[in-house]
Short mmCIF file of C-alpha atoms in Angstrom, two decimals:
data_model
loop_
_atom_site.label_atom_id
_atom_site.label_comp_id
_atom_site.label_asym_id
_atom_site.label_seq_id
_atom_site.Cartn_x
_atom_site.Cartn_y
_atom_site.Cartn_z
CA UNK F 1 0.00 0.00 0.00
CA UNK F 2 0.84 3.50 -0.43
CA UNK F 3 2.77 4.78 2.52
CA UNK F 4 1.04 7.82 2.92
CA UNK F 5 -1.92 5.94 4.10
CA UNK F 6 -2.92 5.71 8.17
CA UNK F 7 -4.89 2.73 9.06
CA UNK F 8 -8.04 2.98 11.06
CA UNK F 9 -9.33 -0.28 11.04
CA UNK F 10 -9.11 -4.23 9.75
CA UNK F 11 -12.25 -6.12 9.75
CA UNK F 12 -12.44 -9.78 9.08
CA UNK F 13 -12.57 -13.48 10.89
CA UNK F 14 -9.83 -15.21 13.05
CA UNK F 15 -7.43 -11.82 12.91
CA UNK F 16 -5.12 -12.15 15.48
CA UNK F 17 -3.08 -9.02 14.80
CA UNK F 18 -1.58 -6.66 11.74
CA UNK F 19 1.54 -4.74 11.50
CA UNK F 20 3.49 -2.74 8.72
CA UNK F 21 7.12 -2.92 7.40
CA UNK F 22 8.61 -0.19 5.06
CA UNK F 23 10.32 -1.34 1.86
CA UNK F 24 10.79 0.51 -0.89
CA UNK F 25 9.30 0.44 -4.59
CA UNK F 26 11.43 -2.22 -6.92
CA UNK F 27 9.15 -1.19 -9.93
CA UNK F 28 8.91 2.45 -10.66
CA UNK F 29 5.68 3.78 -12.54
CA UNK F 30 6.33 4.87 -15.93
CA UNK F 31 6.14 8.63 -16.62
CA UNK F 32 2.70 9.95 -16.96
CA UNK F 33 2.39 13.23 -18.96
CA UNK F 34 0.17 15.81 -17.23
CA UNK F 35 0.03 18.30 -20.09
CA UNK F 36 2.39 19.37 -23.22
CA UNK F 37 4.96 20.75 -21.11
CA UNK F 38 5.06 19.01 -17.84
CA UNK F 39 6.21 15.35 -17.05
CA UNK F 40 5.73 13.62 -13.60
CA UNK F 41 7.60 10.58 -12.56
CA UNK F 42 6.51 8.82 -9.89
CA UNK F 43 7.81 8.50 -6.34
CA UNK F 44 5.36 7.11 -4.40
CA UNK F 45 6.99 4.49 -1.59
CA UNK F 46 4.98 1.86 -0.61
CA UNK F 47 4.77 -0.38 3.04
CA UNK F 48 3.52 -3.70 3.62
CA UNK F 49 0.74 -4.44 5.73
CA UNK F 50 1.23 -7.53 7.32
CA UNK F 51 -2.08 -9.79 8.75
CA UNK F 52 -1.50 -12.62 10.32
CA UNK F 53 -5.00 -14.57 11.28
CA UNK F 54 -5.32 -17.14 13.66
CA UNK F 55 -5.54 -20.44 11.17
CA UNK F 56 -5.70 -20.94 8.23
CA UNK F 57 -8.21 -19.86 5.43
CA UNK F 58 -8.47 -22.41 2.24
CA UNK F 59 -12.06 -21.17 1.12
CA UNK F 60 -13.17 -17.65 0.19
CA UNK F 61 -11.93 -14.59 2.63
CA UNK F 62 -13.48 -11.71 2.98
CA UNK F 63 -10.86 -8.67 4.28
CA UNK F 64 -12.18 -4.74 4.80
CA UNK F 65 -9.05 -2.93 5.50
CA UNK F 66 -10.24 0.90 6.11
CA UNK F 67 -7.39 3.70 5.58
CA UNK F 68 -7.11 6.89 4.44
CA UNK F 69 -4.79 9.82 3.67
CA UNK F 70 -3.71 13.72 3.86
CA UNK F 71 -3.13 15.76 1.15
CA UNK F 72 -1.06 19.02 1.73
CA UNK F 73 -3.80 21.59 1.44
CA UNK F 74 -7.12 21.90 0.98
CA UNK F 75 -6.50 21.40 -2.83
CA UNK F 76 -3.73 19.43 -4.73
CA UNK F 77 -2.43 19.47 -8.49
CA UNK F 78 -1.31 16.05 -9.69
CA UNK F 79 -2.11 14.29 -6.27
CA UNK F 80 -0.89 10.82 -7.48
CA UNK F 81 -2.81 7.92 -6.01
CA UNK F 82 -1.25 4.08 -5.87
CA UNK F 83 -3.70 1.14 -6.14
CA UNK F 84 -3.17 -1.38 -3.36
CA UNK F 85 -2.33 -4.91 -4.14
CA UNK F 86 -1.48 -7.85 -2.38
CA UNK F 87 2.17 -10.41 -2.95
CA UNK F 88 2.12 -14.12 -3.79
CA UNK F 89 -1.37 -14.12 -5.59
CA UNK F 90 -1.76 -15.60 -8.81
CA UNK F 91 -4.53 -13.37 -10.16
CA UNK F 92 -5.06 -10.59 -9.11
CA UNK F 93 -8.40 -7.61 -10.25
CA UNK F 94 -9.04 -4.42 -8.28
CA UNK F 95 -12.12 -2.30 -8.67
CA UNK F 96 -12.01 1.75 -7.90
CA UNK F 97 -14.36 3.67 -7.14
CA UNK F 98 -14.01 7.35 -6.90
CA UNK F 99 -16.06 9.67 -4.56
CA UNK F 100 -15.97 13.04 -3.25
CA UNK F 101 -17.46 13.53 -0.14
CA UNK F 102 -17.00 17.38 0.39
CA UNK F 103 -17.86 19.81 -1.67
CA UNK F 104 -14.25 19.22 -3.96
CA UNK F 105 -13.95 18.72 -7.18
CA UNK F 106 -11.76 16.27 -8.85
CA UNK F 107 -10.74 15.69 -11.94
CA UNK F 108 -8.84 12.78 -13.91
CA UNK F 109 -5.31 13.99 -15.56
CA UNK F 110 -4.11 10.30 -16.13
CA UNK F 111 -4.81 6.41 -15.36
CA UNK F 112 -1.91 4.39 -15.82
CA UNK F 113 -3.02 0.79 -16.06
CA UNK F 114 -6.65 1.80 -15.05
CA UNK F 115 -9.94 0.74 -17.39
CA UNK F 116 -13.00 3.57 -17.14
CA UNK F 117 -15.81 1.48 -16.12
CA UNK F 118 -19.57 2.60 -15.86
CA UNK F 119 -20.83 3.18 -11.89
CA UNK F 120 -23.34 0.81 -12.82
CA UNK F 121 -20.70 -1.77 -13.81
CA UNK F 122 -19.70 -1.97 -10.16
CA UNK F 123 -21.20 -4.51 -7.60
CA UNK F 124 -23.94 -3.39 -5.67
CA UNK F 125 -21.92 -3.63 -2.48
CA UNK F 126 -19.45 -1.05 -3.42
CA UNK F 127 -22.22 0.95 -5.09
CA UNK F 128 -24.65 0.56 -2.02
CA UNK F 129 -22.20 3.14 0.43
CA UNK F 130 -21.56 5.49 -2.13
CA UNK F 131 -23.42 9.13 -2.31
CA UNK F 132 -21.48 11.63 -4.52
CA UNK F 133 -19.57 8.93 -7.17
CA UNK F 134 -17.29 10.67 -9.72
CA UNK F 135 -15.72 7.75 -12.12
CA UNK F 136 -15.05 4.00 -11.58
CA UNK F 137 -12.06 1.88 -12.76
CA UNK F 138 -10.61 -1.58 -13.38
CA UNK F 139 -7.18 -2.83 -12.93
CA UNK F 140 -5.73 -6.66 -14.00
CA UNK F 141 -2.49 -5.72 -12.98
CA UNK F 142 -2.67 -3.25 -9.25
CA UNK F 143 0.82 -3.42 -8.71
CA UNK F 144 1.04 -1.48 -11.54
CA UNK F 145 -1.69 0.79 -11.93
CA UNK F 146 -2.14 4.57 -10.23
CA UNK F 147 -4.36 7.44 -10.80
CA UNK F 148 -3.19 11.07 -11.12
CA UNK F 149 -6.18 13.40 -10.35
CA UNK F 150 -6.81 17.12 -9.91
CA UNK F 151 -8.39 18.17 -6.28
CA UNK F 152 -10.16 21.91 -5.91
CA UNK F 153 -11.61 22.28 -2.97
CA UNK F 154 -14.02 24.64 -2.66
CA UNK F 155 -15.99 27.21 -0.67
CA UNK F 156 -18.90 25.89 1.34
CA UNK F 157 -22.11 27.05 0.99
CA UNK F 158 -24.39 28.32 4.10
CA UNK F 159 -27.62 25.74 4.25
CA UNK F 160 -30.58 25.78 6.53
CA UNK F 161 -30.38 23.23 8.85
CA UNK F 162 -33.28 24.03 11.09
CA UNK F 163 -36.54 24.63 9.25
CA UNK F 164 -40.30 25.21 10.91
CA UNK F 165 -42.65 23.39 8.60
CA UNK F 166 -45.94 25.25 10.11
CA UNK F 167 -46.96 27.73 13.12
CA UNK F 168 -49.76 28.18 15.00
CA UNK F 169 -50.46 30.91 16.95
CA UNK F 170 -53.97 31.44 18.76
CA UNK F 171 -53.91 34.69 20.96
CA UNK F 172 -56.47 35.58 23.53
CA UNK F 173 -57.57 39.48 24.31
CA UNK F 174 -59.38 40.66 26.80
CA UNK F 175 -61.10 44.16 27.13
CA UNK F 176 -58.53 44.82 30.38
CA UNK F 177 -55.93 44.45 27.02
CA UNK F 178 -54.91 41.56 28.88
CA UNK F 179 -52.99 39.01 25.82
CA UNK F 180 -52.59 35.22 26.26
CA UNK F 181 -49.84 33.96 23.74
CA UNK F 182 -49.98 30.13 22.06
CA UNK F 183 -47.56 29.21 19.74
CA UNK F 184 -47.04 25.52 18.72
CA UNK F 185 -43.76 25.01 16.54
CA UNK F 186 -43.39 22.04 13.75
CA UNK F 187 -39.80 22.04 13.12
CA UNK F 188 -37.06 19.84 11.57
CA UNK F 189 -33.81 19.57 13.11
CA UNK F 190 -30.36 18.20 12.28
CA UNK F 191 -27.14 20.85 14.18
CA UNK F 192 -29.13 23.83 15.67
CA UNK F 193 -28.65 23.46 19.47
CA UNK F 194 -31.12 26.36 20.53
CA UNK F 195 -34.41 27.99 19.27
CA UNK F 196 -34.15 32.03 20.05
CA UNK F 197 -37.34 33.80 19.91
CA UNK F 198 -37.71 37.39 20.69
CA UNK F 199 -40.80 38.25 21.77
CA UNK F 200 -42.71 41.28 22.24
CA UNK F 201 -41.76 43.76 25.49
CA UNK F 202 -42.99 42.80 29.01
CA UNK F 203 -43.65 39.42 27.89
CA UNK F 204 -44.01 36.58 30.59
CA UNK F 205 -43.21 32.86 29.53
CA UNK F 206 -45.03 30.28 30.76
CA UNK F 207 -43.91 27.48 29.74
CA UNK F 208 -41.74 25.83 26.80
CA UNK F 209 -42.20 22.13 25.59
CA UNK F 210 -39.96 20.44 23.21
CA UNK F 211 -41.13 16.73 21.38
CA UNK F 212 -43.84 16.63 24.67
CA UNK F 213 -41.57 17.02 27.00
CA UNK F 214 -41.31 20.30 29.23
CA UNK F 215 -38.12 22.15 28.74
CA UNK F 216 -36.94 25.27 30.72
CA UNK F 217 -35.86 28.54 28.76
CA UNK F 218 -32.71 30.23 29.09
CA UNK F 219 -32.12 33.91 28.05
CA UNK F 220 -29.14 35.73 26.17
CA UNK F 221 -27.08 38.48 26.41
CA UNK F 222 -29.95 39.80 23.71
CA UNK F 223 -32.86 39.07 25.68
CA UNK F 224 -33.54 36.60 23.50
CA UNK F 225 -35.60 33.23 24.90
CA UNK F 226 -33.18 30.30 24.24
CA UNK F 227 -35.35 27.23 23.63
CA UNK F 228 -33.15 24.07 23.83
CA UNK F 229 -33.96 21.96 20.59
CA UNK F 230 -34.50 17.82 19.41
CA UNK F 231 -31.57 16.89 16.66
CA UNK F 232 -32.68 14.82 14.14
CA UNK F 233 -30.69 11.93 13.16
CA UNK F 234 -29.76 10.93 9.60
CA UNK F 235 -32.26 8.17 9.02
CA UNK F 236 -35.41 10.66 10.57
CA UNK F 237 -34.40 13.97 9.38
CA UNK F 238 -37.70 14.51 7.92
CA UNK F 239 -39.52 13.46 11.21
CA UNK F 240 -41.22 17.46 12.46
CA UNK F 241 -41.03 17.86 16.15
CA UNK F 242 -43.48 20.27 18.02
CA UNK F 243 -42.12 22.73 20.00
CA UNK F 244 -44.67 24.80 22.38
CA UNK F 245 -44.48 28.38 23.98
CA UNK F 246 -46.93 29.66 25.98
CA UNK F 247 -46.23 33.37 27.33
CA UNK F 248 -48.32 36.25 28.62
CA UNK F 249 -48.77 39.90 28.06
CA UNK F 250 -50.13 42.69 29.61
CA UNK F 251 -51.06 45.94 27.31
CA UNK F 252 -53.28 48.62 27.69
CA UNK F 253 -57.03 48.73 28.24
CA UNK F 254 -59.11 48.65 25.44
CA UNK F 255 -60.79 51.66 24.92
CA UNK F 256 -64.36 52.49 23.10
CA UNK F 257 -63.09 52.65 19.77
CA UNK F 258 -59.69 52.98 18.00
CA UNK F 259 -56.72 50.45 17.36
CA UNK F 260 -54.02 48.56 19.06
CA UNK F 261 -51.13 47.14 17.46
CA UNK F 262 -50.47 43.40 18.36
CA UNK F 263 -46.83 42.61 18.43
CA UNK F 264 -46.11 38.56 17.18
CA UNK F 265 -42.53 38.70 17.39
CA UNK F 266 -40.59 36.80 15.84
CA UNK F 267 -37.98 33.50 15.56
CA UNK F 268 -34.46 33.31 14.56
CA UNK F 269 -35.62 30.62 11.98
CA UNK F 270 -37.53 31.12 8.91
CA UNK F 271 -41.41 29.90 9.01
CA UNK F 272 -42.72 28.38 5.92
CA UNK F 273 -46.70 28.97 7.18
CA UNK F 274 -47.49 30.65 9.33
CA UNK F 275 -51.23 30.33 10.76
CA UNK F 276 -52.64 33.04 13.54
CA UNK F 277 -56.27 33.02 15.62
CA UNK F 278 -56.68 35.52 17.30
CA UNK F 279 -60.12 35.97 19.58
CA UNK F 280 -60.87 39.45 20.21
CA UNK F 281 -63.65 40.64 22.97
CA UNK F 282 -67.44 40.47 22.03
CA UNK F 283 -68.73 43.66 22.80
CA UNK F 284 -66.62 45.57 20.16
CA UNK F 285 -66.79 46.20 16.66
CA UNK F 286 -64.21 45.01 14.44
CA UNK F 287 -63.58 47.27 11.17
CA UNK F 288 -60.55 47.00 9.77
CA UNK F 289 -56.69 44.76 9.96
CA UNK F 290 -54.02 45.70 8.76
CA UNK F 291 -50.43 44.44 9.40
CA UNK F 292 -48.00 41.88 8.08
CA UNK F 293 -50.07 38.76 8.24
CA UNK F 294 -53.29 38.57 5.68
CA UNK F 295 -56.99 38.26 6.81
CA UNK F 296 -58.52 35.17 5.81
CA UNK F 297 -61.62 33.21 6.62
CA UNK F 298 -60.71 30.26 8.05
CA UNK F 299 -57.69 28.30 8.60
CA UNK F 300 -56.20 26.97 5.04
CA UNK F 301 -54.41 24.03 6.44
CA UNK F 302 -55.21 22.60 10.11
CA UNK F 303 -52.97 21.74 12.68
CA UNK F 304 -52.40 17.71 12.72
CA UNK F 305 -54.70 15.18 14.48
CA UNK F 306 -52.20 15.11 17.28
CA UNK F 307 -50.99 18.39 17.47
CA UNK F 308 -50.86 19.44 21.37
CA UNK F 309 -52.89 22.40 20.11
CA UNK F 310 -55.97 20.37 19.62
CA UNK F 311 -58.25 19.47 22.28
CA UNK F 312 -59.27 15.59 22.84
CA UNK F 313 -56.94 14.34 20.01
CA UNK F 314 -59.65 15.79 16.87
CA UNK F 315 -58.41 18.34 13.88
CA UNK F 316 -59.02 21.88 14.13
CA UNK F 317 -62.54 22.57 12.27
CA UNK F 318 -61.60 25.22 9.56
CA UNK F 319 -64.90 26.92 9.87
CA UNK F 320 -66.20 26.68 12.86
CA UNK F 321 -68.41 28.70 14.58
CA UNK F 322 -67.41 30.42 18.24
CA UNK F 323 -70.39 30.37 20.69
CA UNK F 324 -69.17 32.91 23.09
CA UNK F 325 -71.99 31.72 26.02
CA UNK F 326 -71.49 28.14 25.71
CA UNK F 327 -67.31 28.20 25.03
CA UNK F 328 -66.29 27.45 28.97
CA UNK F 329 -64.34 24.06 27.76
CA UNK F 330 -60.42 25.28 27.47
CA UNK F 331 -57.44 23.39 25.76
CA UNK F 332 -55.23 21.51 27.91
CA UNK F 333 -51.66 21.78 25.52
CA UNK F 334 -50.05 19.10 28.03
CA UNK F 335 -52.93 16.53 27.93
CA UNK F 336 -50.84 12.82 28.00
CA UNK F 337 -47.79 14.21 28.53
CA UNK F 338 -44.39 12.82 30.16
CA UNK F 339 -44.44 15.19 33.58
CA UNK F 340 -41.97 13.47 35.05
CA UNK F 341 -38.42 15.13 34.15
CA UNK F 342 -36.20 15.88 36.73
CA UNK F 343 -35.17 19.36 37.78
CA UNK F 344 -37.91 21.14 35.70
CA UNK F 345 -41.42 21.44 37.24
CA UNK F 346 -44.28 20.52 34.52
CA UNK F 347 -47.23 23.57 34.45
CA UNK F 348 -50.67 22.90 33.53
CA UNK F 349 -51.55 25.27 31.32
CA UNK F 350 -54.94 25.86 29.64
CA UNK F 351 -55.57 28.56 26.95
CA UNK F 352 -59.16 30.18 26.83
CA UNK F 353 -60.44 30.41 23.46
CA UNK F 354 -63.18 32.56 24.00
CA UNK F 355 -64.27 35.68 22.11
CA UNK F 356 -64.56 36.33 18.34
CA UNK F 357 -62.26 34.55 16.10
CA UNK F 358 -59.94 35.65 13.43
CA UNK F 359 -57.97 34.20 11.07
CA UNK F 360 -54.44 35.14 9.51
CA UNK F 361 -51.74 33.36 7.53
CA UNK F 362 -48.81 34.28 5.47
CA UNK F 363 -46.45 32.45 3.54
CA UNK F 364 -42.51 32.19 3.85
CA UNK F 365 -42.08 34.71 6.95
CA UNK F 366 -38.78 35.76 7.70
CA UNK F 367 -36.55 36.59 11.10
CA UNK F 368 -38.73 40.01 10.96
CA UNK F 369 -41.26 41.02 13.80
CA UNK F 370 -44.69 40.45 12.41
CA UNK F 371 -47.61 42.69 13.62
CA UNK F 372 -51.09 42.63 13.02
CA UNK F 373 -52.89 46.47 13.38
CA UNK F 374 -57.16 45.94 14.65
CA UNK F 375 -59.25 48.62 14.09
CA UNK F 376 -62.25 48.79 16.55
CA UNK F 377 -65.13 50.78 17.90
CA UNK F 378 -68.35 50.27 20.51
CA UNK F 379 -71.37 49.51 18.16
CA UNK F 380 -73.55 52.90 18.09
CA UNK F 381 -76.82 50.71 18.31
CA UNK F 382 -75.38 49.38 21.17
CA UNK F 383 -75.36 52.39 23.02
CA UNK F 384 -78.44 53.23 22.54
CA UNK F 385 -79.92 50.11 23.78
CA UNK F 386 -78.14 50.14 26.79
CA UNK F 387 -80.38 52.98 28.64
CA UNK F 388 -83.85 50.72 27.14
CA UNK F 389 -83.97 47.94 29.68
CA UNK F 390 -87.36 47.34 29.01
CA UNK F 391 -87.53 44.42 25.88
CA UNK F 392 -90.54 45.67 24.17
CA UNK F 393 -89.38 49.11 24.38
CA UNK F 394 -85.95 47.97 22.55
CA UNK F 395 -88.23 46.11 19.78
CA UNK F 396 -90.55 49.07 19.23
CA UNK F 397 -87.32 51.45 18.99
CA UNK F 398 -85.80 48.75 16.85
CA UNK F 399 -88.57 48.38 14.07
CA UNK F 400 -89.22 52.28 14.04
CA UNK F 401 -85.72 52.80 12.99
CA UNK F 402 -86.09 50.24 10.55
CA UNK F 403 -89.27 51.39 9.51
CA UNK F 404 -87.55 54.90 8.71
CA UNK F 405 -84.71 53.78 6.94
CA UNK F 406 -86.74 51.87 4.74
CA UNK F 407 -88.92 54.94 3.87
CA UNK F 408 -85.91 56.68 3.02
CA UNK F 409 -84.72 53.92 0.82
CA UNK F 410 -88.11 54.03 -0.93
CA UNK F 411 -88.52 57.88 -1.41
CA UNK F 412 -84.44 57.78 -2.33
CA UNK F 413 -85.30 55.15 -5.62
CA UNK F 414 -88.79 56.34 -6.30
#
């Protein structure tokens, strides 16, 4: 072998132990001409690796010998490459395959005793391990044979390796401007270590839940919440996760009529969709939204049958009606949960949905803070009907105003 190479490991039956011993090269490879005006000879030096096994072998013998090498850089120009081989056989075949791994890029100058073969030419079980192959060879004669290749090695490119699939946020207001935050997280993890969510000023978190399992926060030099996050292995990469926050705010009083601003803010990981409720009080008048997030009329896409933010294990209805006298039932984000994890005490937490819905999405949001602007006012109507106790006094006042407005109509078209 060449004796560049390090071993890391021999795997096969009855070894009993392996050692090297340097000799050097009696053949010498015949010049191989890297362009018009440059010649290369080779002066590779090989070692012998010696395996001795505990008996002896007569039938077939399977040997994985695993090695590898350093180059001087990051890139190399004529890297010259020796094909191992093995003494006192009587035929003798190697297969090659080459692979890049990194984000390099190789390239062939010369194959000296090497055959191009197809990738598909090659046995499944040196296809089956391979993920980026570049070329494939054959040699009858290794002792002989070496590949000169080209290696560039170049920049890496940034990638996302944390991604939330879908949000859901339902927030609860009440007239004392009194804001109950629910956010439940689908996300996809592989290296992040920590989820960092700013969130609006003088918020209060409740509690954080990672994969169904309560988690406590940290904080940053920012102010930032650090949520710690699930890595996904290789095999279930694709496998979401849900990760819950549940936080509380305390604004300013509603007042008869004009508009608040209601701060979302906002994750240090894009969101592909990003679904809102909010339930506003019942007494008001709702007029007009305006913001980053877009008005809809019912949620597009519902959370998942067993999404924590669903109550008794059922979809969210996507246009369902809020009966603000009968709603006393709340959701119960922890229901058959682990509570059991040492050093972190679980909190029961159950989110009110009561009010008037409304619905929001937006697609592809950013590590911007979103807002969402609600114009309001107390219904005139409603005023008046306040100082009429008396029910067939509010019917008569009703249908007289009615009655007018209709007269106008008709005198208006005719």
């Amino acid at each position: 072998v060449d004796k560049r190479l390090r071993l890391l490991q021999v795997d096969g039956t009855e070894i009993k132990r392996w050692w090297f011993s340097d000799i050097l090269a009696d053949d010498k490879i015949e010049p191989v001409v890297a362009d018009e005006t440059e010649v290369q000879q080779s002066s590779v030096q090989l070692k012998v690796l010696h395996i001795e096994l505990n008996i002896a072998m007569i039938e077939k013998y399977i040997l994985k010998v695993t090695m590898e090498m350093s180059t001087s850089g990051t890139s190399a120009k004529n890297f010259e490459l020796r094909v191992p081989s093995c003494q006192s056989v009587s035929r003798e075949k190697a297969l090659i395959l080459l692979e890049a791994r990194t984000s390099v890029e190789v390239n062939e100058v010369s194959a000296q005793h090497l055959t191009n073969l197809d990738i598909s030419e090659l046995p499944s079980s040196l296809r089956s391990g391979s993920v980026n192959a570049i070329s494939a060879y054959k040699s009858l004669s290794p002792k002989q044979s070496s590949l000169i290749i080209n290696i560039i090695k170049h920049q890496e490119a940034e990638v996302l390796i944390t991604a939330i699939d879908s949000a859901y946020f339902n927030i609860v207001i009440s007239t004392e401007g009194k804001c109950l935050y629910s956010l439940c997280l689908f996300v996809r993890n592989t290296q992040r270590q920590y989820l960092r969510a700013t969130l609006p000023n003088g918020s209060q978190i409740w509690t954080t839940v990672v994969a169904t399992v309560p988690t406590k926060p940290a904080i940053d030099n920012q102010g930032r919440i650090m949520i710690p996050l699930k890595k996904s292995s290789a095999q279930s990469s694709n496998d979401a996760f849900a990760v819950e926050i549940v936080f509380y705010l305390e604004a300013q009083k509603l007042k008869k009529n004009g508009k608040f601003t209601l701060d979302l803010g906002f994750l240090d990981v894009p969101i592909n969709l990003l679904y809102t409720t909010l339930y506003l009080p019942t007494h008001l008048k709702y007029t007009k939204f305006e913001g980053d997030l877009e008005k809809v009329k019912y949620i597009s896409r519902p959370a998942p049958v067993n999404s924590p933010i669903n109550s008794e294990g059922i979809p969210l209805q996507t246009k369902s009606r809020v009966d603000t006298k009968a709603k006393k039932a709340t959701v119960n984000m922890y229901r058959n949960m682990n509570h059991t994890q040492l050093g972190v005490v679980p909190v029961r937490v159950d989110i009110p949905k009561i009010g008037i819905p409304f619905y929001f999405e937006k697609l592809l949001v950013q590590s911007k803070p979103q807002k969402i602007i609600v114009h309001y006012h107390e219904p005139v109507l409603d005023k008046v009907l306040i100082y009429l106790p008396n029910f067939k006094l509010r019917t008569y006042v009703i249908s007289t105003i009615a009655i007018a407005i209709l007269s106008f109509v008709y005198k208006w078209i005719f």
